[in-house]
Amino acid sequence: MHSNLELFRNERNLEVFKAGEVIFRQGDEGDCMYVLLDGEVDIYAQGKHINTLRAGEIFGEMALIDDQPRSGSAIANTDCRVAEVDRRRFTFLVQQTPFFSLEVMHVMAERLRGFLQPQA
């Protein structure tokens, strides 16, 4: 995950969110993904808390891959700073940076496995 911090350390397209601020809502159109540079972000789906993300993690990538509305909501848990990656940049990174592509696939596989495991 820390490779994302290195890749986006000098990113110019940054956004800052205060704790409690909505980054995106389930059902929103997704035209970018995010890399969390500082802070924590909570992910919710169907009104349930799914995950807390920390620096270096990506989120919002599914909307760029399948061109569907957001499958969950992202809310800043703490003050945070994120790099915004639009569709054009995402496509470039997937084509030109193999470890980025593998990281996105790894994240999606890990999250899918988490959803498929029986809940205790």
Short mmCIF file of C-alpha atoms in Angstrom, two decimals:
data_model
loop_
_atom_site.label_atom_id
_atom_site.label_comp_id
_atom_site.label_asym_id
_atom_site.label_seq_id
_atom_site.Cartn_x
_atom_site.Cartn_y
_atom_site.Cartn_z
CA MET A 1 0.00 0.00 0.00
CA HIS A 2 2.85 2.38 0.69
CA SER A 3 3.82 2.30 -3.01
CA ASN A 4 0.72 4.44 -3.60
CA LEU A 5 2.08 7.06 -1.21
CA GLU A 6 5.32 7.22 -3.20
CA LEU A 7 3.54 7.30 -6.55
CA PHE A 8 1.24 10.16 -5.50
CA ARG A 9 3.51 12.07 -3.08
CA ASN A 10 3.93 15.00 -5.50
CA GLU A 11 0.39 14.93 -6.85
CA ARG A 12 -1.00 18.37 -7.69
CA ASN A 13 -4.67 17.41 -7.75
CA LEU A 14 -5.26 17.21 -3.98
CA GLU A 15 -8.36 17.66 -1.89
CA VAL A 16 -8.68 18.15 1.85
CA PHE A 17 -11.70 16.91 3.80
CA LYS A 18 -12.58 17.68 7.42
CA ALA A 19 -13.64 14.91 9.80
CA GLY A 20 -17.27 13.98 9.06
CA GLU A 21 -17.25 15.44 5.56
CA VAL A 22 -18.73 13.31 2.76
CA ILE A 23 -16.26 12.54 -0.04
CA PHE A 24 -18.87 10.72 -2.13
CA ARG A 25 -22.20 8.97 -1.58
CA GLN A 26 -23.46 5.59 -2.69
CA GLY A 27 -25.22 6.05 -6.04
CA ASP A 28 -23.18 9.10 -7.08
CA GLU A 29 -21.62 9.07 -10.52
CA GLY A 30 -17.94 8.25 -10.23
CA ASP A 31 -15.50 10.14 -12.43
CA CYS A 32 -12.40 9.67 -10.27
CA MET A 33 -10.78 7.47 -7.64
CA TYR A 34 -8.82 8.58 -4.60
CA VAL A 35 -5.55 7.79 -2.88
CA LEU A 36 -5.59 8.54 0.83
CA LEU A 37 -2.41 10.46 1.66
CA ASP A 38 -3.16 11.43 5.28
CA GLY A 39 -5.91 10.62 7.77
CA GLU A 40 -8.66 8.00 7.78
CA VAL A 41 -11.74 7.44 5.63
CA ASP A 42 -14.73 5.26 6.52
CA ILE A 43 -16.47 3.29 3.78
CA TYR A 44 -20.19 2.48 4.10
CA ALA A 45 -22.47 0.37 1.90
CA GLN A 46 -26.20 -0.04 2.40
CA GLY A 47 -25.82 2.14 5.52
CA LYS A 48 -23.38 -0.29 7.19
CA HIS A 49 -19.76 0.45 8.05
CA ILE A 50 -17.58 -1.71 5.80
CA ASN A 51 -14.01 -0.56 6.35
CA THR A 52 -11.73 2.17 7.68
CA LEU A 53 -9.00 3.15 5.24
CA ARG A 54 -5.63 4.60 6.17
CA ALA A 55 -2.81 6.43 4.38
CA GLY A 56 -1.71 4.70 1.18
CA GLU A 57 -5.02 3.01 0.48
CA ILE A 58 -7.14 3.63 -2.60
CA PHE A 59 -10.91 3.97 -2.86
CA GLY A 60 -13.53 4.80 -5.46
CA GLU A 61 -11.73 2.74 -8.09
CA MET A 62 -14.70 0.52 -9.00
CA ALA A 63 -16.64 3.38 -10.58
CA LEU A 64 -13.75 3.97 -13.00
CA ILE A 65 -13.44 0.31 -13.88
CA ASP A 66 -17.09 -0.60 -14.51
CA ASP A 67 -18.52 2.88 -15.22
CA GLN A 68 -21.34 2.32 -12.71
CA PRO A 69 -22.56 4.55 -9.87
CA ARG A 70 -20.66 4.46 -6.58
CA SER A 71 -21.26 1.19 -4.72
CA GLY A 72 -20.66 2.79 -1.33
CA SER A 73 -20.13 6.05 0.51
CA ALA A 74 -16.82 7.49 1.67
CA ILE A 75 -16.76 9.79 4.71
CA ALA A 76 -13.70 11.38 6.28
CA ASN A 77 -13.21 9.80 9.71
CA THR A 78 -10.48 12.31 10.53
CA ASP A 79 -9.21 15.38 8.72
CA CYS A 80 -7.64 13.89 5.62
CA ARG A 81 -5.84 14.70 2.41
CA VAL A 82 -6.47 12.73 -0.77
CA ALA A 83 -5.07 12.65 -4.29
CA GLU A 84 -7.83 12.65 -6.89
CA VAL A 85 -7.15 10.46 -9.93
CA ASP A 86 -9.42 11.12 -12.91
CA ARG A 87 -10.26 8.57 -15.60
CA ARG A 88 -7.56 9.79 -18.00
CA ARG A 89 -4.82 9.56 -15.37
CA PHE A 90 -6.14 6.21 -14.12
CA THR A 91 -5.98 4.75 -17.64
CA PHE A 92 -2.44 6.09 -18.09
CA LEU A 93 -1.34 4.59 -14.75
CA VAL A 94 -2.88 1.20 -15.56
CA GLN A 95 -1.12 1.16 -18.94
CA GLN A 96 2.26 2.52 -17.85
CA THR A 97 2.70 1.42 -14.23
CA PRO A 98 2.31 -2.34 -13.77
CA PHE A 99 2.61 -2.25 -9.97
CA PHE A 100 -0.26 0.25 -9.82
CA SER A 101 -2.47 -2.11 -11.85
CA LEU A 102 -1.54 -5.02 -9.61
CA GLU A 103 -2.25 -2.92 -6.51
CA VAL A 104 -5.74 -2.03 -7.77
CA MET A 105 -6.45 -5.71 -8.53
CA HIS A 106 -5.09 -6.75 -5.13
CA VAL A 107 -7.31 -4.23 -3.32
CA MET A 108 -10.41 -5.30 -5.22
CA ALA A 109 -9.71 -9.01 -4.64
CA GLU A 110 -9.09 -8.43 -0.92
CA ARG A 111 -12.32 -6.48 -0.53
CA LEU A 112 -14.31 -9.08 -2.46
CA ARG A 113 -12.94 -11.87 -0.28
CA GLY A 114 -13.94 -9.86 2.79
CA PHE A 115 -17.52 -9.60 1.53
CA LEU A 116 -17.69 -13.30 0.69
CA GLN A 117 -16.49 -14.55 4.07
CA PRO A 118 -19.29 -15.53 6.45
CA GLN A 119 -20.04 -12.91 9.07
CA ALA A 120 -19.61 -14.02 12.68
#
